[in-house]
XYZ file of N, CA, C and O in Angstrom:
856
model
N -5.305 3.145 -8.439
C -5.642 3.469 -9.816
C -4.403 3.718 -10.667
O -4.322 3.322 -11.814
N -3.393 4.372 -10.073
C -2.200 4.741 -10.826
C -1.060 3.733 -10.691
O -0.075 3.826 -11.427
N -1.187 2.778 -9.762
C -0.084 1.850 -9.512
C 0.357 1.108 -10.776
O 1.554 0.915 -11.009
N -0.613 0.689 -11.586
C -0.276 -0.111 -12.770
C 0.491 0.695 -13.807
O 1.170 0.124 -14.669
N 0.396 2.036 -13.733
C 1.143 2.884 -14.658
C 2.490 3.306 -14.071
O 3.482 3.409 -14.797
N 2.527 3.554 -12.773
C 3.739 4.036 -12.123
C 4.769 2.931 -11.926
O 5.977 3.133 -12.125
N 4.305 1.740 -11.550
C 5.217 0.642 -11.231
C 6.172 0.296 -12.374
O 7.386 0.152 -12.139
N 5.713 0.153 -13.633
C 6.651 -0.173 -14.711
C 7.702 0.905 -14.959
O 8.791 0.612 -15.457
N 7.378 2.142 -14.604
C 8.332 3.237 -14.788
C 9.411 3.196 -13.710
O 10.597 3.445 -13.974
N 9.002 2.880 -12.494
C 9.925 2.902 -11.356
C 10.859 1.699 -11.337
O 12.039 1.815 -10.964
N 10.374 0.528 -11.741
C 11.150 -0.706 -11.623
C 12.549 -0.608 -12.233
O 13.532 -0.986 -11.579
N 12.718 -0.107 -13.471
C 14.077 -0.030 -14.037
C 14.985 0.927 -13.274
O 16.211 0.728 -13.238
N 14.403 1.952 -12.644
C 15.206 2.924 -11.905
C 15.808 2.333 -10.640
O 16.816 2.825 -10.126
N 15.203 1.274 -10.139
C 15.656 0.658 -8.889
C 16.782 -0.354 -9.102
O 17.467 -0.725 -8.141
N 16.976 -0.773 -10.330
C 17.897 -1.882 -10.594
C 19.318 -1.632 -10.100
O 19.907 -2.514 -9.448
N 19.941 -0.468 -10.364
C 21.320 -0.263 -9.863
C 21.415 -0.371 -8.344
O 22.352 -0.981 -7.817
N 20.449 0.217 -7.634
C 20.463 0.145 -6.171
C 20.256 -1.285 -5.695
O 20.884 -1.716 -4.718
N 19.390 -2.029 -6.379
C 19.131 -3.421 -6.004
C 20.398 -4.259 -6.132
O 20.727 -5.061 -5.246
N 21.126 -4.062 -7.214
C 22.360 -4.826 -7.430
C 23.392 -4.510 -6.358
O 24.082 -5.404 -5.853
N 23.488 -3.243 -5.969
C 24.435 -2.843 -4.926
C 24.045 -3.441 -3.578
O 24.906 -3.971 -2.852
N 22.759 -3.375 -3.241
C 22.283 -3.920 -1.967
C 22.501 -5.429 -1.915
O 22.895 -5.989 -0.888
N 22.258 -6.098 -3.036
C 22.445 -7.554 -3.096
C 23.898 -7.932 -2.837
O 24.185 -8.915 -2.128
N 24.818 -7.150 -3.380
C 26.242 -7.427 -3.169
C 26.637 -7.267 -1.715
O 27.582 -7.900 -1.238
N 25.905 -6.420 -0.988
C 26.203 -6.201 0.435
C 25.639 -7.302 1.319
O 25.847 -7.299 2.531
N 24.898 -8.239 0.734
C 24.363 -9.362 1.499
C 23.128 -9.040 2.310
O 22.760 -9.790 3.221
N 22.466 -7.932 2.004
C 21.244 -7.551 2.703
C 20.072 -8.337 2.141
O 19.929 -8.470 0.918
N 19.213 -8.863 2.995
C 18.070 -9.653 2.545
C 16.847 -8.751 2.338
O 16.753 -7.670 2.941
N 15.891 -9.187 1.524
C 14.671 -8.399 1.329
C 13.909 -8.154 2.627
O 13.392 -7.053 2.846
N 13.832 -9.147 3.496
C 13.097 -8.979 4.751
C 13.773 -7.954 5.656
O 13.095 -7.164 6.336
N 15.091 -7.944 5.670
C 15.812 -6.936 6.449
C 15.511 -5.537 5.922
O 15.314 -4.594 6.701
N 15.456 -5.414 4.614
C 15.160 -4.128 3.989
C 13.729 -3.692 4.314
O 13.472 -2.506 4.565
N 12.818 -4.652 4.328
C 11.419 -4.361 4.670
C 11.297 -3.801 6.081
O 10.637 -2.777 6.313
N 11.931 -4.453 7.035
C 11.859 -4.019 8.432
C 12.552 -2.669 8.611
O 12.029 -1.781 9.307
N 13.702 -2.494 7.990
C 14.423 -1.228 8.101
C 13.593 -0.081 7.521
O 13.498 0.993 8.123
N 12.986 -0.313 6.374
C 12.148 0.712 5.767
C 10.961 1.067 6.638
O 10.584 2.243 6.748
N 10.378 0.067 7.281
C 9.253 0.318 8.180
C 9.679 1.186 9.363
O 8.969 2.138 9.737
N 10.830 0.878 9.953
C 11.312 1.659 11.091
C 11.602 3.104 10.684
O 11.312 4.046 11.443
N 12.147 3.288 9.502
C 12.372 4.641 8.980
C 11.034 5.368 8.842
O 10.893 6.539 9.211
N 10.037 4.663 8.308
C 8.719 5.263 8.138
C 8.095 5.683 9.456
O 7.446 6.729 9.541
N 8.303 4.869 10.503
C 7.736 5.199 11.815
C 8.354 6.453 12.417
O 7.741 7.104 13.277
N 9.556 6.808 11.985
C 10.171 8.038 12.470
C 9.333 9.264 12.110
O 9.431 10.308 12.763
N 8.500 9.114 11.073
C 7.661 10.234 10.655
C 6.657 10.615 11.741
O 6.265 11.782 11.833
N 6.236 9.661 12.563
C 5.199 9.941 13.568
C 5.649 10.983 14.581
O 4.971 12.005 14.763
N 6.783 10.802 15.283
C 7.210 11.856 16.213
C 7.568 13.155 15.504
O 7.347 14.244 16.057
N 8.099 13.046 14.284
C 8.418 14.262 13.535
C 7.149 15.048 13.221
O 7.123 16.278 13.325
N 6.097 14.356 12.866
C 4.818 15.017 12.615
C 4.239 15.586 13.902
O 3.696 16.699 13.917
N 4.334 14.817 14.964
C 3.785 15.270 16.243
C 4.416 16.585 16.691
O 3.752 17.432 17.302
N 5.698 16.767 16.376
C 6.400 17.997 16.727
C 6.430 18.996 15.564
O 7.210 19.950 15.588
N 5.577 18.733 14.554
C 5.378 19.637 13.423
C 6.657 19.878 12.614
O 6.876 20.958 12.060
N 7.479 18.855 12.535
C 8.682 18.910 11.693
C 8.315 18.296 10.346
O 8.664 17.163 10.020
N 7.555 19.068 9.573
C 6.882 18.551 8.382
C 7.839 17.983 7.344
O 7.587 16.906 6.787
N 8.918 18.701 7.067
C 9.799 18.244 5.993
C 10.698 17.102 6.429
O 11.099 16.278 5.602
N 10.999 17.031 7.712
C 11.689 15.850 8.209
C 10.812 14.618 8.073
O 11.274 13.542 7.678
N 9.531 14.777 8.399
C 8.581 13.673 8.239
C 8.436 13.295 6.769
O 8.350 12.104 6.434
N 8.408 14.296 5.909
C 8.303 14.026 4.473
C 9.478 13.190 3.993
O 9.307 12.236 3.214
N 10.691 13.526 4.472
C 11.875 12.757 4.084
C 11.751 11.305 4.545
O 12.094 10.369 3.801
N 11.244 11.088 5.765
C 11.075 9.725 6.282
C 10.045 8.952 5.461
O 10.225 7.757 5.173
N 8.970 9.620 5.079
C 7.918 8.978 4.279
C 8.457 8.582 2.903
O 8.239 7.448 2.437
N 9.157 9.496 2.252
C 9.699 9.214 0.918
C 10.727 8.092 0.982
O 10.726 7.179 0.138
N 11.595 8.122 1.992
C 12.604 7.068 2.127
C 11.944 5.717 2.388
O 12.380 4.686 1.847
N 10.901 5.717 3.195
C 10.156 4.477 3.442
C 9.625 3.888 2.146
O 9.714 2.680 1.909
N 9.063 4.728 1.292
C 8.488 4.250 0.041
C 9.563 3.761 -0.934
O 9.340 2.798 -1.684
N 10.719 4.415 -0.926
C 11.819 3.950 -1.780
C 12.272 2.569 -1.337
O 12.446 1.657 -2.156
N 12.445 2.396 -0.035
C 12.869 1.104 0.496
C 11.799 0.040 0.266
O 12.125 -1.135 0.038
N 10.534 0.441 0.305
C 9.452 -0.503 0.045
C 9.509 -1.005 -1.396
O 9.186 -2.166 -1.662
N 9.887 -0.136 -2.321
C 10.049 -0.580 -3.703
C 11.276 -1.453 -3.872
O 11.275 -2.419 -4.648
N 12.328 -1.147 -3.121
C 13.575 -1.897 -3.250
C 13.479 -3.310 -2.699
O 14.101 -4.227 -3.241
N 12.696 -3.516 -1.615
C 12.672 -4.856 -1.014
C 12.075 -5.886 -1.961
O 12.594 -6.995 -2.099
N 10.995 -5.518 -2.642
C 10.400 -6.459 -3.598
C 11.298 -6.690 -4.799
O 11.440 -7.823 -5.286
N 11.919 -5.608 -5.280
C 12.828 -5.739 -6.427
C 14.029 -6.602 -6.058
O 14.508 -7.412 -6.865
N 14.531 -6.448 -4.835
C 15.652 -7.265 -4.365
C 15.244 -8.729 -4.264
O 16.022 -9.624 -4.638
N 14.030 -8.984 -3.763
C 13.554 -10.367 -3.645
C 13.506 -11.049 -5.009
O 13.899 -12.210 -5.146
N 13.016 -10.320 -6.015
C 12.946 -10.902 -7.362
C 14.339 -11.079 -7.962
O 14.620 -12.095 -8.599
N 15.212 -10.108 -7.736
C 16.575 -10.177 -8.276
C 17.350 -11.349 -7.681
O 18.096 -12.030 -8.382
N 17.166 -11.569 -6.378
C 17.911 -12.624 -5.685
C 17.163 -13.951 -5.648
O 17.621 -14.898 -4.988
N 16.009 -14.026 -6.323
C 15.179 -15.233 -6.310
C 14.801 -15.639 -4.887
O 14.842 -16.817 -4.513
N 14.439 -14.627 -4.096
C 14.067 -14.867 -2.711
C 12.610 -14.496 -2.436
O 12.215 -14.341 -1.270
N 11.811 -14.361 -3.481
C 10.399 -14.038 -3.287
C 9.715 -15.163 -2.526
O 9.944 -16.345 -2.799
N 8.871 -14.789 -1.566
C 8.201 -15.804 -0.750
C 6.895 -15.253 -0.209
O 6.696 -14.030 -0.127
N 6.020 -16.157 0.171
C 4.765 -15.748 0.802
C 5.021 -15.072 2.136
O 4.341 -14.110 2.505
N 6.011 -15.565 2.867
C 6.347 -14.969 4.159
C 6.818 -13.527 3.977
O 6.418 -12.625 4.732
N 7.654 -13.310 2.977
C 8.128 -11.962 2.698
C 7.010 -11.047 2.248
O 6.947 -9.878 2.650
N 6.109 -11.569 1.430
C 4.963 -10.783 0.984
C 4.055 -10.418 2.140
O 3.550 -9.296 2.216
N 3.854 -11.371 3.053
C 3.039 -11.120 4.245
C 3.661 -10.028 5.107
O 2.985 -9.088 5.555
N 4.960 -10.132 5.344
C 5.660 -9.138 6.163
C 5.562 -7.761 5.519
O 5.281 -6.758 6.192
N 5.769 -7.710 4.228
C 5.767 -6.437 3.502
C 4.413 -5.746 3.575
O 4.327 -4.565 3.931
N 3.344 -6.456 3.258
C 2.028 -5.818 3.217
C 1.538 -5.462 4.618
O 0.882 -4.426 4.820
N 1.879 -6.288 5.615
C 1.470 -5.979 6.986
C 2.117 -4.694 7.479
O 1.451 -3.806 8.032
N 3.415 -4.568 7.273
C 4.122 -3.363 7.709
C 3.707 -2.151 6.878
O 3.682 -1.026 7.391
N 3.364 -2.361 5.623
C 2.864 -1.260 4.796
C 1.588 -0.670 5.384
O 1.457 0.556 5.509
N 0.653 -1.529 5.760
C -0.618 -1.039 6.293
C -0.438 -0.376 7.657
O -1.139 0.594 7.982
N 0.489 -0.885 8.458
C 0.789 -0.229 9.732
C 1.385 1.157 9.493
O 1.058 2.125 10.199
N 2.238 1.266 8.486
C 2.821 2.568 8.133
C 1.740 3.534 7.663
O 1.720 4.699 8.078
N 0.844 3.046 6.800
C -0.232 3.910 6.299
C -1.082 4.457 7.447
O -1.512 5.612 7.431
N -1.334 3.626 8.449
C -2.146 4.068 9.586
C -1.389 5.031 10.488
O -1.994 5.895 11.134
N -0.075 4.893 10.538
C 0.731 5.707 11.447
C 0.784 7.174 11.028
O 0.860 8.063 11.889
N 0.744 7.445 9.725
C 0.909 8.826 9.262
C -0.262 9.720 9.691
O -0.035 10.801 10.252
N -1.524 9.334 9.480
C -2.612 10.162 10.016
C -2.524 10.341 11.531
O -2.855 11.411 12.048
N -2.073 9.310 12.231
C -1.913 9.411 13.682
C -0.944 10.533 14.034
O -1.166 11.290 14.993
N 0.131 10.660 13.259
C 1.095 11.722 13.510
C 0.472 13.102 13.403
O 0.755 13.994 14.223
N -0.399 13.297 12.413
C -1.064 14.589 12.255
C -2.095 14.832 13.352
O -2.311 15.967 13.772
N -2.736 13.774 13.815
C -3.678 13.903 14.934
C -2.933 14.347 16.191
O -3.386 15.228 16.931
N -1.763 13.767 16.433
C -0.964 14.141 17.594
C -0.476 15.583 17.489
O -0.344 16.280 18.500
N -0.201 16.028 16.271
C 0.294 17.389 16.067
C -0.761 18.430 16.418
O -0.451 19.476 17.002
N -2.018 18.136 16.093
C -3.087 19.103 16.352
C -4.404 18.351 16.554
O -5.225 18.271 15.643
N -4.602 17.795 17.750
C -5.812 16.987 17.988
C -7.108 17.747 17.754
O -8.062 17.195 17.190
N -7.159 18.988 18.166
C -8.392 19.760 18.042
C -8.815 19.936 16.594
O -9.998 19.823 16.259
N -7.861 20.174 15.723
C -8.173 20.417 14.313
C -8.230 19.142 13.484
O -9.023 19.036 12.544
N -7.396 18.159 13.839
C -7.197 17.008 12.952
C -7.834 15.697 13.423
O -7.879 14.735 12.650
N -8.305 15.627 14.666
C -8.723 14.335 15.220
C -9.884 13.707 14.454
O -9.845 12.521 14.110
N -10.921 14.472 14.179
C -12.099 13.893 13.520
C -11.768 13.461 12.096
O -12.081 12.335 11.682
N -11.111 14.346 11.340
C -10.748 14.004 9.964
C -9.790 12.820 9.940
O -9.895 11.930 9.086
N -8.852 12.794 10.893
C -7.910 11.677 10.966
C -8.599 10.366 11.292
O -8.270 9.320 10.724
N -9.569 10.413 12.198
C -10.313 9.198 12.557
C -11.117 8.675 11.369
O -11.173 7.465 11.124
N -11.733 9.592 10.624
C -12.496 9.193 9.434
C -11.572 8.555 8.403
O -11.901 7.530 7.787
N -10.390 9.166 8.216
C -9.435 8.615 7.248
C -8.950 7.239 7.676
O -8.834 6.327 6.845
N -8.674 7.058 8.960
C -8.232 5.749 9.446
C -9.322 4.692 9.253
O -9.030 3.546 8.889
N -10.582 5.070 9.483
C -11.685 4.134 9.242
C -11.753 3.765 7.765
O -11.996 2.599 7.414
N -11.526 4.753 6.897
C -11.530 4.486 5.456
C -10.375 3.564 5.079
O -10.533 2.665 4.231
N -9.212 3.765 5.703
C -8.066 2.887 5.445
C -8.373 1.446 5.860
O -7.945 0.495 5.190
N -9.091 1.277 6.956
C -9.475 -0.074 7.376
C -10.356 -0.723 6.304
O -10.200 -1.904 5.978
N -11.269 0.070 5.740
C -12.148 -0.458 4.693
C -11.399 -0.851 3.435
O -11.621 -1.935 2.885
N -10.499 0.017 2.974
C -9.754 -0.305 1.747
C -8.813 -1.477 1.990
O -8.669 -2.363 1.149
N -8.171 -1.486 3.168
C -7.235 -2.563 3.464
C -7.911 -3.908 3.632
O -7.440 -4.926 3.113
N -9.035 -3.934 4.349
C -9.720 -5.200 4.583
C -10.325 -5.757 3.298
O -10.264 -6.974 3.052
N -10.892 -4.895 2.457
C -11.454 -5.371 1.190
C -10.351 -5.893 0.275
O -10.527 -6.888 -0.446
N -9.212 -5.232 0.304
C -8.054 -5.637 -0.488
C -7.539 -7.008 -0.069
O -7.364 -7.922 -0.885
N -7.317 -7.182 1.236
C -6.724 -8.417 1.729
C -7.714 -9.575 1.730
O -7.334 -10.719 1.465
N -8.986 -9.279 2.016
C -9.988 -10.348 2.010
C -10.135 -10.950 0.619
O -10.255 -12.178 0.467
N -10.117 -10.096 -0.408
C -10.223 -10.626 -1.760
C -8.976 -11.426 -2.131
O -9.065 -12.440 -2.834
N -7.807 -10.973 -1.667
C -6.566 -11.685 -1.974
C -6.602 -13.121 -1.449
O -6.113 -14.043 -2.096
N -7.215 -13.311 -0.267
C -7.333 -14.659 0.303
C -8.199 -15.542 -0.587
O -7.839 -16.680 -0.907
N -9.348 -14.990 -1.005
C -10.250 -15.766 -1.861
C -9.645 -15.999 -3.230
O -9.827 -17.069 -3.830
N -8.918 -15.000 -3.749
C -8.292 -15.134 -5.063
C -7.262 -16.254 -5.061
O -7.099 -16.973 -6.056
N -6.571 -16.417 -3.934
C -5.598 -17.500 -3.818
C -6.300 -18.860 -3.859
O -5.798 -19.810 -4.467
N -7.463 -18.936 -3.245
C -8.218 -20.187 -3.238
C -8.592 -20.608 -4.656
O -8.489 -21.788 -5.018
N -9.013 -19.647 -5.466
C -9.438 -19.954 -6.829
C -8.306 -19.836 -7.848
O -8.535 -19.999 -9.045
N -7.094 -19.514 -7.372
C -5.924 -19.395 -8.252
C -6.176 -18.397 -9.382
O -5.859 -18.656 -10.537
N -6.748 -17.243 -9.010
C -7.010 -16.227 -10.023
C -5.702 -15.653 -10.542
O -4.753 -15.444 -9.782
N -5.649 -15.376 -11.833
C -4.456 -14.803 -12.432
C -4.281 -13.357 -11.992
O -5.247 -12.659 -11.662
N -3.017 -12.895 -12.014
C -2.691 -11.520 -11.640
C -2.126 -10.799 -12.864
O -0.909 -10.626 -12.985
N -2.978 -10.411 -13.801
C -2.497 -9.884 -15.081
C -1.683 -8.602 -14.967
O -0.762 -8.382 -15.757
N -1.997 -7.735 -14.010
C -1.314 -6.443 -13.925
C -0.117 -6.462 -12.981
O 0.801 -5.669 -13.136
N -0.137 -7.353 -11.995
C 0.949 -7.409 -11.021
C 1.390 -8.856 -10.839
O 1.297 -9.410 -9.746
N 1.885 -9.469 -11.897
C 2.242 -10.882 -11.855
C 3.375 -11.169 -10.877
O 3.504 -12.281 -10.383
N 4.210 -10.170 -10.610
C 5.359 -10.370 -9.740
C 4.995 -10.310 -8.260
O 5.827 -10.610 -7.405
N 3.766 -9.900 -7.934
C 3.357 -9.804 -6.542
C 3.099 -11.192 -5.963
O 2.749 -12.127 -6.682
N 3.252 -11.290 -4.633
C 3.075 -12.600 -3.989
C 1.619 -12.956 -3.793
O 1.295 -14.086 -3.473
N 0.703 -11.991 -3.966
C -0.721 -12.298 -3.890
C -1.483 -11.318 -4.772
O -0.922 -10.358 -5.302
N -2.778 -11.570 -4.924
C -3.603 -10.818 -5.869
C -3.800 -9.376 -5.409
O -4.141 -9.116 -4.260
N -3.562 -8.430 -6.328
C -3.773 -7.009 -6.048
C -5.063 -6.562 -6.715
O -5.156 -6.488 -7.937
N -6.078 -6.273 -5.895
C -7.364 -5.810 -6.401
C -7.303 -4.300 -6.621
O -6.983 -3.546 -5.706
N -7.596 -3.884 -7.846
C -7.515 -2.469 -8.195
C -8.543 -1.637 -7.434
O -9.540 -2.146 -6.930
N -8.313 -0.329 -7.412
C -9.253 0.592 -6.801
C -8.883 2.024 -7.128
O -7.816 2.300 -7.671
N -9.776 2.940 -6.793
C -9.528 4.360 -7.046
C -8.365 4.873 -6.216
O -7.580 5.709 -6.662
N -8.240 4.374 -4.985
C -7.151 4.792 -4.101
C -6.239 3.604 -3.833
O -6.620 2.657 -3.153
N -5.034 3.668 -4.367
C -4.042 2.615 -4.174
C -2.796 3.226 -3.542
O -2.842 4.331 -2.993
N -1.681 2.528 -3.634
C -0.462 3.000 -3.000
C 0.014 4.349 -3.515
O 0.402 5.225 -2.728
N 0.001 4.538 -4.830
C 0.488 5.788 -5.414
C -0.322 6.980 -4.928
O 0.237 8.015 -4.537
N -1.637 6.835 -4.939
C -2.499 7.927 -4.494
C -2.310 8.216 -3.001
O -2.335 9.379 -2.573
N -2.109 7.162 -2.214
C -1.935 7.344 -0.773
C -0.639 8.095 -0.466
O -0.623 8.987 0.390
N 0.430 7.753 -1.165
C 1.694 8.448 -0.940
C 1.609 9.894 -1.409
O 2.151 10.804 -0.762
N 0.926 10.133 -2.518
C 0.717 11.516 -2.965
C -0.033 12.307 -1.895
O 0.258 13.487 -1.647
N -1.002 11.655 -1.239
C -1.753 12.298 -0.154
C -0.829 12.639 1.010
O -0.879 13.762 1.539
N 0.027 11.696 1.401
C 0.931 11.941 2.522
C 1.891 13.096 2.220
O 2.214 13.896 3.100
N 2.359 13.153 0.996
C 3.241 14.250 0.597
C 2.493 15.578 0.682
O 3.021 16.576 1.187
N 1.248 15.585 0.203
C 0.427 16.802 0.284
C 0.190 17.201 1.738
O 0.210 18.402 2.073
N -0.025 16.230 2.615
C -0.179 16.516 4.041
C 1.020 17.297 4.576
O 0.865 18.265 5.332
N 2.214 16.835 4.209
C 3.432 17.448 4.748
C 3.687 18.830 4.153
O 4.263 19.697 4.821
N 3.298 19.030 2.915
C 3.509 20.326 2.267
C 2.484 21.345 2.735
O 2.798 22.526 2.933
N 1.243 20.879 2.916
C 0.157 21.767 3.357
C -0.505 21.209 4.623
O -1.684 20.834 4.608
N 0.226 21.138 5.734
C -0.329 20.541 6.954
C -1.564 21.287 7.480
O -2.401 20.679 8.161
N -1.662 22.576 7.171
C -2.824 23.352 7.636
C -4.111 22.901 6.956
O -5.214 23.211 7.431
N -3.997 22.156 5.850
C -5.167 21.668 5.125
C -5.384 20.168 5.327
O -6.062 19.528 4.520
N -4.820 19.614 6.406
C -4.945 18.181 6.646
C -6.396 17.732 6.658
O -6.754 16.733 6.024
N -7.246 18.450 7.384
C -8.638 18.025 7.533
C -9.343 17.959 6.188
O -10.069 16.993 5.894
N -9.131 18.955 5.345
C -9.768 18.976 4.027
C -9.240 17.853 3.144
O -10.013 17.131 2.495
N -7.921 17.690 3.123
C -7.316 16.643 2.298
C -7.734 15.254 2.772
O -8.059 14.374 1.964
N -7.736 15.047 4.088
C -8.107 13.751 4.651
C -9.564 13.423 4.353
O -9.902 12.284 3.990
N -10.439 14.414 4.509
C -11.856 14.184 4.228
C -12.114 13.857 2.775
O -12.900 12.955 2.453
N -11.436 14.578 1.883
C -11.603 14.328 0.449
C -11.119 12.935 0.077
O -11.777 12.206 -0.671
N -9.968 12.558 0.630
C -9.420 11.235 0.318
C -10.282 10.132 0.912
O -10.406 9.049 0.325
N -10.879 10.386 2.062
C -11.762 9.391 2.679
C -12.959 9.099 1.779
O -13.416 7.952 1.685
N -13.463 10.138 1.102
C -14.560 9.936 0.142
C -14.091 9.051 -1.011
O -14.799 8.133 -1.439
N -12.886 9.330 -1.513
C -12.337 8.499 -2.591
C -12.143 7.063 -2.114
O -12.382 6.109 -2.868
N -11.722 6.899 -0.863
C -11.582 5.551 -0.300
C -12.934 4.846 -0.221
O -13.025 3.630 -0.456
N -13.973 5.595 0.116
C -15.317 4.999 0.192
C -15.741 4.463 -1.166
O -16.363 3.394 -1.261
N -15.411 5.200 -2.225
C -15.710 4.723 -3.584
C -14.933 3.443 -3.862
O -15.468 2.475 -4.428
N -13.661 3.429 -3.458
C -12.834 2.230 -3.640
C -13.432 1.037 -2.902
O -13.498 -0.078 -3.434
N -13.851 1.261 -1.664
C -14.434 0.176 -0.868
C -15.678 -0.391 -1.554
O -15.838 -1.611 -1.669
N -16.546 0.509 -2.022
C -17.773 0.056 -2.687
C -17.458 -0.749 -3.939
O -18.021 -1.840 -4.152
N -16.564 -0.237 -4.784
C -16.267 -0.935 -6.038
C -15.575 -2.269 -5.785
O -15.816 -3.248 -6.500
N -14.717 -2.323 -4.750
C -14.043 -3.581 -4.438
C -15.023 -4.614 -3.896
O -14.956 -5.786 -4.269
N -15.910 -4.190 -3.017
C -16.892 -5.129 -2.477
C -17.820 -5.617 -3.581
O -18.085 -6.825 -3.709
N -18.309 -4.685 -4.377
C -19.233 -5.048 -5.461
C -18.537 -5.946 -6.489
O -19.029 -7.033 -6.819
N -17.387 -5.496 -6.987
C -16.684 -6.272 -7.999
C -16.147 -7.576 -7.465
O -16.235 -8.618 -8.127
N -15.587 -7.537 -6.259
C -15.031 -8.748 -5.673
C -16.091 -9.792 -5.388
O -15.895 -10.987 -5.659
N -17.227 -9.355 -4.858
C -18.316 -10.291 -4.544
C -18.803 -11.001 -5.803
O -18.926 -12.236 -5.833
N -19.058 -10.239 -6.850
C -19.586 -10.842 -8.074
C -18.537 -11.698 -8.785
O -18.883 -12.724 -9.394
N -17.280 -11.298 -8.699
C -16.215 -12.117 -9.282
C -16.135 -13.468 -8.593
O -16.043 -14.518 -9.245
N -16.193 -13.467 -7.273
C -16.091 -14.713 -6.522
C -17.344 -15.577 -6.680
O -17.253 -16.810 -6.712
N -18.513 -14.947 -6.775
C -19.738 -15.709 -7.038
C -19.641 -16.432 -8.374
O -20.050 -17.600 -8.500
N -19.066 -15.732 -9.374
C -18.910 -16.351 -10.689
C -17.914 -17.501 -10.631
O -18.119 -18.560 -11.248
N -16.844 -17.328 -9.879
C -15.857 -18.397 -9.730
C -16.464 -19.615 -9.048
O -16.202 -20.761 -9.433
N -17.283 -19.375 -8.035
C -17.938 -20.481 -7.332
C -18.907 -21.211 -8.255
O -18.995 -22.447 -8.226
N -19.639 -20.443 -9.066
C -20.576 -21.060 -10.016
C -19.823 -21.904 -11.035
O -20.248 -23.022 -11.376
N -18.693 -21.372 -11.518
C -17.882 -22.122 -12.484
C -17.332 -23.400 -11.861
O -17.248 -24.441 -12.531
N -16.972 -23.330 -10.597
C -16.432 -24.505 -9.911
C -17.500 -25.587 -9.768
O -17.215 -26.777 -9.942
N -18.724 -25.168 -9.462
C -19.830 -26.128 -9.357
C -20.078 -26.804 -10.703
O -20.264 -28.030 -10.772
N -20.071 -26.006 -11.773
C -20.282 -26.572 -13.118
C -19.187 -27.553 -13.469
O -19.450 -28.648 -13.985
N -17.931 -27.179 -13.157
C -16.814 -28.058 -13.491
C -16.861 -29.362 -12.677
O -16.508 -30.437 -13.188
N -17.308 -29.276 -11.449
C -17.385 -30.476 -10.606
C -18.504 -31.412 -11.057
O -18.438 -32.626 -10.808
N -19.518 -30.840 -11.694
C -20.628 -31.657 -12.160
C -20.407 -32.263 -13.549
O -21.171 -33.107 -13.979
N -19.354 -31.787 -14.209
C -19.070 -32.317 -15.554
C -18.452 -33.712 -15.466
O -17.731 -34.022 -14.529
C-alpha cells in the first residue's frame, strides 16, 4: 500500500551510493546475492535473541535490495534474470524472518509464525501469479514502470512487511500479536488481489476475443 509513496522518496537518496558501487565494478546480481546473505544472518541472531543485531541485518538487507535495482538501472543492466533473482531471494528472506522468531521461542511463537508464513505464501503466490498473466497481456505498469515485471498492489507490500519486521525486533515479546494482526491484513490483500486480478484478466481475455474477431 505504501510502496508507491515511499519508493519515489528513497530513489534519489540511493544515487550517490549507486554511483560509488558502479565505479567499483560490482554488478547488480552480486549485490542482490550479498544482500540476501546479509539478511539470512538475521535468522541465527533472532534464534539467539540478539534482537538489535538481527534488526541491523534486516535493515542492511533492505538497503542493499534498493541499491541492486537502482544500480541495474544506472548501469543499463536491468534484465528479467536479475528481476527473477531479486524477487526470489526477497521472498526467501521474508519467510526466513518469522522462522527466526519461531526458533527463538517455539512455545510462544510457533503457531503465530506458522499462520504468518501461510499468509506470506498467499500474498506471494497471488502477486507472482498475476505478474505472469500480466506479462502475457502486456499490461502497463503505471506505478512501477522501472520494475522488470508487473507489481500488483495490496494492503501489505514491501514497506509494510519491513515495518513489521522492525516492530518484531523492537518488541519481540509481542511477536504473536503482531504476526497475527499482520496475517489478517495479508488475508485482506490476498482476497483483493484474487478478486481484482481475476476480473482484470477476464476483461483482458474478453477484449482479446473481441479484437481477434474484428
